[in-house]
Short mmCIF file of C-alpha atoms and ligand atoms in Angstrom, two decimals:
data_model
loop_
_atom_site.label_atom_id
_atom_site.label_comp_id
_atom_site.label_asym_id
_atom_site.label_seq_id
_atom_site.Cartn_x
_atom_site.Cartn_y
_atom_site.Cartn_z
CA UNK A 200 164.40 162.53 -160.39
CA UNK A 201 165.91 162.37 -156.42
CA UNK A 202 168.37 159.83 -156.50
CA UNK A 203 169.56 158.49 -152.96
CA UNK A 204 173.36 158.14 -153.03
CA UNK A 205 172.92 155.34 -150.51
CA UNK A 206 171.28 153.29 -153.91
CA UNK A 207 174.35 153.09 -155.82
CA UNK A 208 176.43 150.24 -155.36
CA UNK A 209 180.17 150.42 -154.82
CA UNK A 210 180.78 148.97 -158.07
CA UNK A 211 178.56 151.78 -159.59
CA UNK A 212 180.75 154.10 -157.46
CA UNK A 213 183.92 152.58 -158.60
CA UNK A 214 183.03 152.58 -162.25
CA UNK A 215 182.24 156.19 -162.80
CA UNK A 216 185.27 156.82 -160.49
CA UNK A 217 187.21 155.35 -163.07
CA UNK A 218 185.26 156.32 -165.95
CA UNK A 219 183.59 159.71 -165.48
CA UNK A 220 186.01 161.62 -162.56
CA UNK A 221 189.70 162.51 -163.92
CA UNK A 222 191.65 162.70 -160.84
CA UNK A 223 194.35 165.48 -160.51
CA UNK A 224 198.22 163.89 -161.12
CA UNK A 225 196.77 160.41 -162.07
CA UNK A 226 197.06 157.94 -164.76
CA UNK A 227 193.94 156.85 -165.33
CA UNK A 228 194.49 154.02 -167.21
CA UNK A 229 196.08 152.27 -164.50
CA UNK A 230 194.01 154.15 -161.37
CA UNK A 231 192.26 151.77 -158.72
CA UNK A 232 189.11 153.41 -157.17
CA UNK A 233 189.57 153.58 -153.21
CA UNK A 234 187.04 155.76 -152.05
CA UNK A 235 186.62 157.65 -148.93
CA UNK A 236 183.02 157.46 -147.25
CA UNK A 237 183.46 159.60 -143.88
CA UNK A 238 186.54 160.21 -141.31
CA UNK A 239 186.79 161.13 -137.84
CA UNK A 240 190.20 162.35 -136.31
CA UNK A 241 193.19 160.73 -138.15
CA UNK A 242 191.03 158.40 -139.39
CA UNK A 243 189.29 158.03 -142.78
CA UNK A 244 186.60 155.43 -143.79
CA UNK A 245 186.05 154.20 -146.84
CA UNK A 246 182.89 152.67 -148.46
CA UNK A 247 183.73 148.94 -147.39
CA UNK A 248 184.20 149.97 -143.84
CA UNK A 249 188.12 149.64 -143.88
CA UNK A 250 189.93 152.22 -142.07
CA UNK A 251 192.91 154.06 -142.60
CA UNK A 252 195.64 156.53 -140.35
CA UNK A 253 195.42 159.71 -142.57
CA UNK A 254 199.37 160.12 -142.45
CA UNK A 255 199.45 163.02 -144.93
CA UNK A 256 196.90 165.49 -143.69
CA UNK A 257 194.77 164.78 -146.42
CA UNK A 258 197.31 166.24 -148.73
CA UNK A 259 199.08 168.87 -146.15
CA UNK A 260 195.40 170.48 -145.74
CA UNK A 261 193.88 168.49 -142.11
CA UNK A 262 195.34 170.23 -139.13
CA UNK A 263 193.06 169.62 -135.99
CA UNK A 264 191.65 166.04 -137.55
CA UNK A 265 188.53 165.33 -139.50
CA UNK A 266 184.99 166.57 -138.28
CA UNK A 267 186.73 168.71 -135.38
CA UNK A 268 183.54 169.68 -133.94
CA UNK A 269 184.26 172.82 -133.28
CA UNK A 270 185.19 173.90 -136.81
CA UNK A 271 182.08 171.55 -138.14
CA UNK A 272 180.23 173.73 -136.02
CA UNK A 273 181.47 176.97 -137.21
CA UNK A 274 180.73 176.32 -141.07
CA UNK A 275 177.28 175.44 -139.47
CA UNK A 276 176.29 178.09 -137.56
CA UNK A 277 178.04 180.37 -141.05
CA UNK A 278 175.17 178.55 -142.89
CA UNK A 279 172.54 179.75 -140.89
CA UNK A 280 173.80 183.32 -142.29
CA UNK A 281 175.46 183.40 -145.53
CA UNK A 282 176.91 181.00 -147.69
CA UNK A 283 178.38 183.30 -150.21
CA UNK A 284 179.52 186.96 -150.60
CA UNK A 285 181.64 188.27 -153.35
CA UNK A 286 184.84 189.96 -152.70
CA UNK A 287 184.86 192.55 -155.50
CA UNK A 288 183.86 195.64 -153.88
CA UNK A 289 181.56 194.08 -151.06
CA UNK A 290 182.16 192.15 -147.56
CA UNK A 291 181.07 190.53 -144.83
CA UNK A 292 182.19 190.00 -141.19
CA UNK A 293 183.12 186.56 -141.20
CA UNK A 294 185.81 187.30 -143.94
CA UNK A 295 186.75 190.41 -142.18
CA UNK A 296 187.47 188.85 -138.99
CA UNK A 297 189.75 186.12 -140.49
CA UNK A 298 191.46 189.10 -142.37
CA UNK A 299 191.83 190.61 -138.93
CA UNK A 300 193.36 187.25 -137.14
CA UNK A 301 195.92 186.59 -139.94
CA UNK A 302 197.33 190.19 -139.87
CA UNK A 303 197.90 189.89 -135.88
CA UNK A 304 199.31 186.25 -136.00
CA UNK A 305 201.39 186.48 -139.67
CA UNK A 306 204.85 187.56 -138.99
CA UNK A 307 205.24 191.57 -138.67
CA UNK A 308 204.69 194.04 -141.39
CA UNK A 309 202.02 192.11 -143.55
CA UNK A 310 198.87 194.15 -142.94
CA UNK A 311 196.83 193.28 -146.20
CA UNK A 312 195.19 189.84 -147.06
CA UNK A 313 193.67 189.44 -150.40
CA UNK A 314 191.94 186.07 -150.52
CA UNK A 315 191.15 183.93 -153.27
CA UNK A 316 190.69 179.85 -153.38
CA UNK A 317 193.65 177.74 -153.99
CA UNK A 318 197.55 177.90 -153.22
CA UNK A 319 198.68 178.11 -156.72
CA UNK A 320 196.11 181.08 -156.75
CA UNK A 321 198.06 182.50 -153.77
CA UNK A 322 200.87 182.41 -155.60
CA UNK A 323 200.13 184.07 -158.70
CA UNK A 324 198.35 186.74 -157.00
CA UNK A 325 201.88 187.16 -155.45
CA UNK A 326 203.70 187.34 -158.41
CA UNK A 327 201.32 189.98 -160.34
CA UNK A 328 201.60 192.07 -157.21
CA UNK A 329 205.34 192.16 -157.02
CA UNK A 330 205.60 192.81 -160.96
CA UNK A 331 202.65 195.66 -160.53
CA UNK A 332 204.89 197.09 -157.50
CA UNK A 333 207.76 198.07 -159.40
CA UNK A 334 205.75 199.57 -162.41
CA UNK A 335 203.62 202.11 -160.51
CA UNK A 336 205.30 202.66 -157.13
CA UNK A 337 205.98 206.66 -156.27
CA UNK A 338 209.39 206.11 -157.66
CA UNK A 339 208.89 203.23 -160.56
CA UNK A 340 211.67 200.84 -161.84
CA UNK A 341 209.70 199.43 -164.81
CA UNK A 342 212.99 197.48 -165.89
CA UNK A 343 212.25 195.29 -162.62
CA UNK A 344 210.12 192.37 -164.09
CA UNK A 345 212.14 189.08 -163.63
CA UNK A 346 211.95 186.62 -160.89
CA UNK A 347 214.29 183.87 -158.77
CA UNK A 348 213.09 180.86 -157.84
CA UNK A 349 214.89 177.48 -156.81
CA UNK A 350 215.52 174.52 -158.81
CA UNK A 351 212.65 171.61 -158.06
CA UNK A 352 210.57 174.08 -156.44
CA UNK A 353 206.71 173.97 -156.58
CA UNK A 354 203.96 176.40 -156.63
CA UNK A 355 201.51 175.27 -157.90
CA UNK A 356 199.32 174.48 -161.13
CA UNK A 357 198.40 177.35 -163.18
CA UNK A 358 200.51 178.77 -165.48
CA UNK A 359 202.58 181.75 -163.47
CA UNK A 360 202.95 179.49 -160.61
CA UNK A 361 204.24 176.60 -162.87
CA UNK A 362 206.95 179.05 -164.55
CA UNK A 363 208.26 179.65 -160.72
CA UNK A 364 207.93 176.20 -160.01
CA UNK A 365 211.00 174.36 -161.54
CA UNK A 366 209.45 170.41 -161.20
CA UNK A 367 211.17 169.28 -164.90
CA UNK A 368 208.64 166.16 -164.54
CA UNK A 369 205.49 168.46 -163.75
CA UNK A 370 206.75 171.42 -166.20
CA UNK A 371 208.66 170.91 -169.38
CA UNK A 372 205.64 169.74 -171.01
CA UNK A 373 204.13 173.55 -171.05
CA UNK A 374 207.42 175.23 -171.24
CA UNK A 375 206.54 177.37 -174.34
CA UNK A 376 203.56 178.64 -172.74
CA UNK A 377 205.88 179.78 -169.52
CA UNK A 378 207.84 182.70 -168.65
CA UNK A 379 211.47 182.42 -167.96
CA UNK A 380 212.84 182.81 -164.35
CA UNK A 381 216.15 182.97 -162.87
CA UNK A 382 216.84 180.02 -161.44
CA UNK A 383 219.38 178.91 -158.36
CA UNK A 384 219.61 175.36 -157.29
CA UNK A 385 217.92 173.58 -154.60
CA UNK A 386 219.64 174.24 -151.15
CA UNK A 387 219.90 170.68 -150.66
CA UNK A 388 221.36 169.27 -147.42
CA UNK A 389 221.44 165.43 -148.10
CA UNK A 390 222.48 166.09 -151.64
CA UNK A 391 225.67 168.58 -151.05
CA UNK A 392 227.82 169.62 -153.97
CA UNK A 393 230.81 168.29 -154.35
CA UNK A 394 233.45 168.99 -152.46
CA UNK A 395 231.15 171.09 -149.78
CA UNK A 396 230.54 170.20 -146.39
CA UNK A 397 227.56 170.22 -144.16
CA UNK A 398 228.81 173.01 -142.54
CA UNK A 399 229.46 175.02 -145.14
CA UNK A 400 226.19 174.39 -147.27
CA UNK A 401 224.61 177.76 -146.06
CA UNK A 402 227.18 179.92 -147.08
CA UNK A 403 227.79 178.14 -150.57
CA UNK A 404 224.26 178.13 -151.62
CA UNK A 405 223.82 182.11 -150.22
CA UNK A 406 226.93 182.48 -152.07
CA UNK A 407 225.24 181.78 -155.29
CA UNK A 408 222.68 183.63 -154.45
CA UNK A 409 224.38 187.01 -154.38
CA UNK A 410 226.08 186.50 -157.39
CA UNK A 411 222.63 185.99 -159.02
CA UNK A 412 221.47 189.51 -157.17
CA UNK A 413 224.54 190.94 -158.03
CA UNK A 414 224.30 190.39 -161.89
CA UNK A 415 220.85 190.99 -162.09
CA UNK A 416 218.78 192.58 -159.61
CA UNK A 417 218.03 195.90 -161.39
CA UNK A 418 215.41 193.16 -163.66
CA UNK A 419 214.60 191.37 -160.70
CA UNK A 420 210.80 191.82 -159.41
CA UNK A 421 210.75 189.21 -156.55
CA UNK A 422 212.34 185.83 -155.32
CA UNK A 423 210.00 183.17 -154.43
CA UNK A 424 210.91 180.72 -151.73
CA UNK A 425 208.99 177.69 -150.13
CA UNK A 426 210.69 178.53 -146.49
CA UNK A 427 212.65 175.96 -144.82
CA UNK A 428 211.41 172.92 -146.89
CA UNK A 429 210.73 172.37 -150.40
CA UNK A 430 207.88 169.92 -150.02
CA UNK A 431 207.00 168.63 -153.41
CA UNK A 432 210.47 167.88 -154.63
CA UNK A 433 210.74 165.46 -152.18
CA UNK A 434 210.95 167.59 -148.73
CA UNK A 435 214.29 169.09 -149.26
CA UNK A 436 215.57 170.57 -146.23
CA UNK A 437 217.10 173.88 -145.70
CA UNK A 438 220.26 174.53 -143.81
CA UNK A 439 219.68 176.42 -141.17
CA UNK A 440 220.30 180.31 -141.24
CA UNK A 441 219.64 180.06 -145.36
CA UNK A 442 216.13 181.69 -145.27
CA UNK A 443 217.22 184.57 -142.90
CA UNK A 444 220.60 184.77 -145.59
CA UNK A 445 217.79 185.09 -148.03
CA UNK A 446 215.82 187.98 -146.45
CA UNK A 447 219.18 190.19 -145.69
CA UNK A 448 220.48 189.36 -149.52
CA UNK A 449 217.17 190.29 -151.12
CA UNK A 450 216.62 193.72 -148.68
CA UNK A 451 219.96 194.39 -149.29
CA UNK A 452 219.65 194.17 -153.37
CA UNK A 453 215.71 195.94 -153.85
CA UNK A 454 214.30 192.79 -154.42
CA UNK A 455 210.92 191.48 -153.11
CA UNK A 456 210.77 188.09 -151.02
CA UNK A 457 208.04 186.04 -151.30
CA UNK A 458 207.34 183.16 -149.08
CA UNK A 459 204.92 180.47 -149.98
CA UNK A 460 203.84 179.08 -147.03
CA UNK A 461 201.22 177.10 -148.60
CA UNK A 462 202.40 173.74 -147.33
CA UNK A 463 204.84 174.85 -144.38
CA UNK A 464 202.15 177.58 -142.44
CA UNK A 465 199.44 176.68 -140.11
CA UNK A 466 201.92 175.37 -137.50
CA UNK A 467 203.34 172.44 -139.83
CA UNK A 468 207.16 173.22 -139.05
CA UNK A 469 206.15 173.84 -135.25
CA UNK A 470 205.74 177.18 -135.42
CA UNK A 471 202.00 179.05 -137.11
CA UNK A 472 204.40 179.95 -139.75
CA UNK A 473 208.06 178.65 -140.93
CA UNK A 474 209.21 182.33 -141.31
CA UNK A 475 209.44 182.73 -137.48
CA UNK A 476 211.96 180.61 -137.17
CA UNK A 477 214.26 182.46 -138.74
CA UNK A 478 212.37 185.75 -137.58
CA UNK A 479 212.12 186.35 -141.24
CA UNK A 480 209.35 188.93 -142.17
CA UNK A 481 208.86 188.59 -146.14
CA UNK A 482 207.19 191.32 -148.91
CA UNK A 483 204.87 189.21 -149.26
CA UNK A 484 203.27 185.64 -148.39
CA UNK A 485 201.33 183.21 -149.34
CA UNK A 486 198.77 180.97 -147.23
CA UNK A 487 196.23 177.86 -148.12
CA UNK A 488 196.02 173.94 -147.68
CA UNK A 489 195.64 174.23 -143.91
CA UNK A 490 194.12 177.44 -143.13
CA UNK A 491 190.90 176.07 -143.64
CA UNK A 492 192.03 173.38 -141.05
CA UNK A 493 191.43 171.22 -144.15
CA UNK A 494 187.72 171.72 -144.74
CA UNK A 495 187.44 174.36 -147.52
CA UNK A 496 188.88 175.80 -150.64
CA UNK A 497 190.44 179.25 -149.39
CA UNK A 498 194.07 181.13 -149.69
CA UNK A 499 195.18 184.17 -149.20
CA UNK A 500 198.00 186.55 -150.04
CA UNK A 501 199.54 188.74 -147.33
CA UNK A 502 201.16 192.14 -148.59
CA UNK A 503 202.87 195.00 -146.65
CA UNK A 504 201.58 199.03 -146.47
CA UNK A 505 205.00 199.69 -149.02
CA UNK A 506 203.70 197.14 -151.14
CA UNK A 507 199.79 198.11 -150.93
CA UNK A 508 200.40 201.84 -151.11
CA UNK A 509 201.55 202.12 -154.72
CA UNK A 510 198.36 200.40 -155.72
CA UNK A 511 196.33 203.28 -154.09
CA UNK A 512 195.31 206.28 -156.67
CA UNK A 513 192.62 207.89 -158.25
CA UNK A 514 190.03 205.64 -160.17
CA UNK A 515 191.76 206.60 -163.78
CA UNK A 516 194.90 205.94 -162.99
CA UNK A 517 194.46 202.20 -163.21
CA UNK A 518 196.65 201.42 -160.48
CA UNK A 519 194.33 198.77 -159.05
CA UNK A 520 195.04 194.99 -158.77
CA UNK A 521 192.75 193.72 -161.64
CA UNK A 522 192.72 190.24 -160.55
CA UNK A 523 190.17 188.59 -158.45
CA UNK A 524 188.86 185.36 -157.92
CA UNK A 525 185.11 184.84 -157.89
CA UNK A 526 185.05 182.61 -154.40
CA UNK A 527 187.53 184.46 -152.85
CA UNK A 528 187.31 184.90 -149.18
CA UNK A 529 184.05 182.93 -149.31
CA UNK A 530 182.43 183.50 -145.66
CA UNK A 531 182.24 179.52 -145.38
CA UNK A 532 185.81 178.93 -145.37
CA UNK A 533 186.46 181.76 -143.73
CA UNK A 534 184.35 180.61 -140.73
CA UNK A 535 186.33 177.68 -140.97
CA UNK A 536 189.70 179.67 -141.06
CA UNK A 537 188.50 181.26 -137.73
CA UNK A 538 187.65 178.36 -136.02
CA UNK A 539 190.87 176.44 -137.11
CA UNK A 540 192.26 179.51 -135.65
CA UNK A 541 190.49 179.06 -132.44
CA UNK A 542 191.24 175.70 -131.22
CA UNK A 543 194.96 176.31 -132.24
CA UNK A 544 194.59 178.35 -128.85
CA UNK A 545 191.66 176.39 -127.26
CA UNK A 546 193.82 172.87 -127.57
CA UNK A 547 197.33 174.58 -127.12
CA UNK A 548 198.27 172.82 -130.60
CA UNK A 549 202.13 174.37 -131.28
CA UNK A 550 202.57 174.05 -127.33
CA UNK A 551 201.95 169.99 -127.75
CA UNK A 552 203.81 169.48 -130.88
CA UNK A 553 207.65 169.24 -129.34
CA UNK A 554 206.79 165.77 -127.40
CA UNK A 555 205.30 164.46 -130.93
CA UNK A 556 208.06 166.08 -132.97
CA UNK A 557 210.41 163.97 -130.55
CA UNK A 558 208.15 161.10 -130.99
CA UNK A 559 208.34 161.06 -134.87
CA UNK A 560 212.21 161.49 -134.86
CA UNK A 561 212.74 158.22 -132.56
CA UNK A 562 211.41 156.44 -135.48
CA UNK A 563 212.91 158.42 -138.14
CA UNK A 564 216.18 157.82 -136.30
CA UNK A 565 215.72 153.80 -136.13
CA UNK A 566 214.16 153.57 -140.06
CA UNK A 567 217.34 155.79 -141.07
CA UNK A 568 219.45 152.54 -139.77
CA UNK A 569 217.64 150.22 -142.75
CA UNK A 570 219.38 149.59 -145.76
CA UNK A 571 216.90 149.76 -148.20
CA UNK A 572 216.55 153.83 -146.34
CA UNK A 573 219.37 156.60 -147.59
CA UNK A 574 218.03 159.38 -145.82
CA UNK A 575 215.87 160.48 -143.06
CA UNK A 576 215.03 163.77 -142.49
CA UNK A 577 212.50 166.30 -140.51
CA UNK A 578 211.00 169.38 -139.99
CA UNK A 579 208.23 170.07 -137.32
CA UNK A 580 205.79 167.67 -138.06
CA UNK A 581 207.04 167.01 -141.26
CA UNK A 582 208.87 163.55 -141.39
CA UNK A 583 210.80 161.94 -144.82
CA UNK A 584 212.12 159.07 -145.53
CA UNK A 585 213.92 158.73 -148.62
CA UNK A 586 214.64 155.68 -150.30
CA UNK A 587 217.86 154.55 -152.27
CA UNK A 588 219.31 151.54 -154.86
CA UNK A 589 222.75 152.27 -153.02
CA UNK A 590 222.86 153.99 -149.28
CA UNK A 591 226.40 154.78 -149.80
CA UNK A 592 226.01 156.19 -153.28
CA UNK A 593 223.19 157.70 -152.31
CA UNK A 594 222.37 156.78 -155.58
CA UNK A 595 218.07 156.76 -156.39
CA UNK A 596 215.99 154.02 -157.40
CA UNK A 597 214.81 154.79 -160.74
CA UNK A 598 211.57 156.71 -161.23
CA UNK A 599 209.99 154.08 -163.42
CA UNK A 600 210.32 151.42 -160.77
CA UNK A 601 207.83 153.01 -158.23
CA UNK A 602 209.86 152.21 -155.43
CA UNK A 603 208.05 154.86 -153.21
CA UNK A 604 204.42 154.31 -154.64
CA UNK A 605 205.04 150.09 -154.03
CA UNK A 606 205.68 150.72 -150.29
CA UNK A 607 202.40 152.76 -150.27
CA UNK A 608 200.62 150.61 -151.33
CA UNK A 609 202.18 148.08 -148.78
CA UNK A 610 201.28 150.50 -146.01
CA UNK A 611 197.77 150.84 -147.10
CA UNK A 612 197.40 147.13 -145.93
CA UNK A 613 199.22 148.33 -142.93
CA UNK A 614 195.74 150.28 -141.89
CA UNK A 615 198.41 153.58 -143.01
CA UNK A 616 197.67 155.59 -145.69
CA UNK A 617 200.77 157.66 -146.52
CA UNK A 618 201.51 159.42 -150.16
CA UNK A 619 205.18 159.11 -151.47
CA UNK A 620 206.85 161.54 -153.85
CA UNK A 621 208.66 159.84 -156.07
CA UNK A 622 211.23 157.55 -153.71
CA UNK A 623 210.43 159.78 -151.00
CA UNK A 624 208.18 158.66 -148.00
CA UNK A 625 206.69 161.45 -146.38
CA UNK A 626 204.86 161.61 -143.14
CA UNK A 627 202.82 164.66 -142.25
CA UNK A 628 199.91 163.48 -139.91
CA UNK A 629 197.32 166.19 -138.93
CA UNK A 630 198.77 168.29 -135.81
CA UNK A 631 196.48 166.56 -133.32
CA UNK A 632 197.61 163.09 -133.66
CA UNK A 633 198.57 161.00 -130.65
CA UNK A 634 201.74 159.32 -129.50
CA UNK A 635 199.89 156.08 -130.43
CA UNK A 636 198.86 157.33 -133.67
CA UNK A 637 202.80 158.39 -134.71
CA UNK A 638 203.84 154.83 -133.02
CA UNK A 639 201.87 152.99 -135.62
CA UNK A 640 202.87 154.87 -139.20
CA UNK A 641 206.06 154.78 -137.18
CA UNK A 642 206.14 151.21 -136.64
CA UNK A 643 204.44 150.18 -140.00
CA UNK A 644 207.16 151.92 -141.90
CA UNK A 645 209.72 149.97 -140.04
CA UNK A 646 207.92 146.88 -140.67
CA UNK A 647 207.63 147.49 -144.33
CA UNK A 648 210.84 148.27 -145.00
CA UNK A 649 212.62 145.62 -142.99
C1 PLP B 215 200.26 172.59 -152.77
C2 PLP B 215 201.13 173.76 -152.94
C3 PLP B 215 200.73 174.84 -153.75
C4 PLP B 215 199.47 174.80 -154.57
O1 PLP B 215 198.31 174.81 -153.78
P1 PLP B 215 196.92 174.38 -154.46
O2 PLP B 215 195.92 174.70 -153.41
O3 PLP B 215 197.03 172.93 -154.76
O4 PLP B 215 196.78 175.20 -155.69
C5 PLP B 215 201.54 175.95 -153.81
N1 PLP B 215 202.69 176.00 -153.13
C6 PLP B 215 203.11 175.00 -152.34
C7 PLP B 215 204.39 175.13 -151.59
C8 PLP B 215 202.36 173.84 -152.23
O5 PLP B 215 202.79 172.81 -151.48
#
């Protein structure tokens, strides 16, 4: 039986929506269908007609805007070849290529991609590869199998990337099924410790780190950093000069960094990836969510030669990475990876993003001045506002009260669609918006919050 989807009615749609499709970090029992039709640029459309400013990239993942024709076109014209091609022990050109591009444009010293399909994949890929290092390198340190990672920090879903991830809400439900990690405290910059300044933040939270190295880095595999910002807990910022004090501390100690730039790369921070701006080169790094320019399911893991070397050997000595994924570097998204690619030079994208950057911060800096706001912060195109009970205590609203996920839902009415995390508003438009475009989330949270 063909069924046009054009027959079902939009309370059909909304029923099975609520009924029949569990939807990823949602409470169902309480979840309202809103359901997006098409899009077009910053805009999405959904199946009453009612349009909405896609202020969070469509979850970090749109880059150029929806139904860039250009990249349409590419997963088009990859159609009219192959769809599908496995990775294990076969190729094709299309995921070449792309393997090609991110080895010139990643930061120096990565020369190996291994794709698979999601960031959290990325990410554990990352971690096996780092533990697998140490154990068969040309001069093994078996004893080398622990891990750092910050406090609040998030990787991801599956099970390796949720024990390096350190989101108590997210995580302590599977905690037995985890393995223990190392872990340092958020280098937060609007939260300081007491008694440090602003100034001296850097040193004091490198400062912890070395003691942690110092104890223990002859069990230490790998540190695991989300550079510059750590998006899901609520975009906490970096001081500047800690991710480069993070690459000298872990060269100097034997241990392996690894940077997910699953939500920071493809230009997000204003540069293709946050590394550069602390000309940081790490071990090993992690891509997804916009590589795809927001159209397809596809990561990828960088690696340097050291790091690929000691998995090269005769067939019997087992020294290959048994892990795969089955879509990995799937020739559709990779077509889309390349084109994304593309029109970051075609449209000059990083070389337009300073006058928006400066655009966003004018009304960062005049929402900062509202009392209901305690904190405003940014990074590239990467905009929060955090809300607060008490601006002088700093002091949060609590979590059950929603405070973040009520002004959403204000917004929405607002024609702006933005996504909170907990009593943080975050802003994180696809690259190519327009002045206009940042005026009116701009505006609409000012409005809101007044
Ligand atoms: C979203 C995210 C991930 C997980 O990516 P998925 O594609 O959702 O698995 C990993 N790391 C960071 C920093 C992220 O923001």
């Amino acid at each position: 039986m063909s069924r046009e989807n054009s027959e079902d009615s939009p309370e059909d749609l909304a029923r099975w929506d609520r009924e029949e499709v569990w939807h990823a970090f949602t409470q169902m029992s309480e979840y309202t269908p809103w359901i997006i039709e098409s899009a077009q640029g910053c805009w999405l459309t959904d199946i009453h007609g009612r349009r909405y400013l896609d202020g969070v990239s469509s979850l970090w993942c749109n880059v150029h805007g929806h139904r860039h024709p250009q990249v349409d076109r590419a997963v088009r014209e990859q159609l009219e070849r192959v769809a599908h091609v496995t990775s294990l022990g076969m190729s094709n050109p299309t995921t070449i290529r792309l393997a090609h591009r991110l080895v010139e444009l990643s930061p120096v010293g990565l020369q190996h991609v291994f794709f698979s399909d999601s960031g959290a994949s990325a990410v554990e890929v990352a971690v096996k590869m780092a533990f697998q290092y140490w154990q068969q390198r040309s001069e093994p340190r078996p004893e080398k199998t622990r891990f750092i990672a910050l406090d609040q920090a998030y990787h991801g879903d599956t099970l390796g990337s949720v024990s390096i991830g350190g989101v108590a809400r997210f995580h302590e439900m599977f905690r037995p099924l985890l393995f223990d990690v190392l872990r340092l405290p958020a280098p937060d910059t609007y939260r300081l410790p007491p008694g440090v300044s602003a100034d001296e933040a850097c040193d004091y939270y490198l400062g912890q780190l070395e003691a942690m190295l110092k104890e223990h880095h002859g069990q230490v595999a790998a540190m695991v950093i989300e550079p510059l910002v750590q998006g899901a807990a609520g975009m906490i910022m970096q001081p500047r000069g800690f991710l480069r004090g993070v690459r000298e501390l872990t060269r100097r100690y034997e241990v392996l960094l690894v940077a997910d730039e699953v939500a920071v790369g493809m230009g997000r921070t204003g540069t293709m990836f946050a590394c550069e701006q602390e000309d940081v080169s790490p071990d090993l790094l992690c891509v997804a969510k916009g590589i795809t320019g927001g159209y397809l399911p596809l990561a990828a893991t960088l690696a340097t030669t050291e790091i690929w070397r000691a998995f090269l050997g005769r067939y019997d000595e087992y020294k290959t990475f048994f892990h795969g994924h089955t879509y990995g570097g799937n020739p559709l998204g990779a077509a889309a990876a390349i084109a994304t690619l593309d029109v970051f030079e075609q449209e000059k994208t990083l070389e337009q993003l300073p006058i928006k950057m400066e655009r966003l911060a004018l009304h960062l800096r005049r929402i900062a001045e509202l009392p209901a706001v305690g904190d405003t912060r940014q990074c590239g195109m990467i905009g929060a506002v955090e809300l607060v009970r008490d601006k002088g205590t700093k002091e949060p609203h609590p979590w059950h009260e929603r405070r973040g996920m009520q002004v959403c839902e204000t917004l929405r009415g607002e024609g702006v669609w933005l996504r909170p995390l907990g009593n943080v508003l975050v802003v994180m438009p696809p690259l190519s918006i327009s002045l206009d475009e940042i005026d009116l989330i701009g505006n609409a949270i000012h409005k809101v919050l007044l």
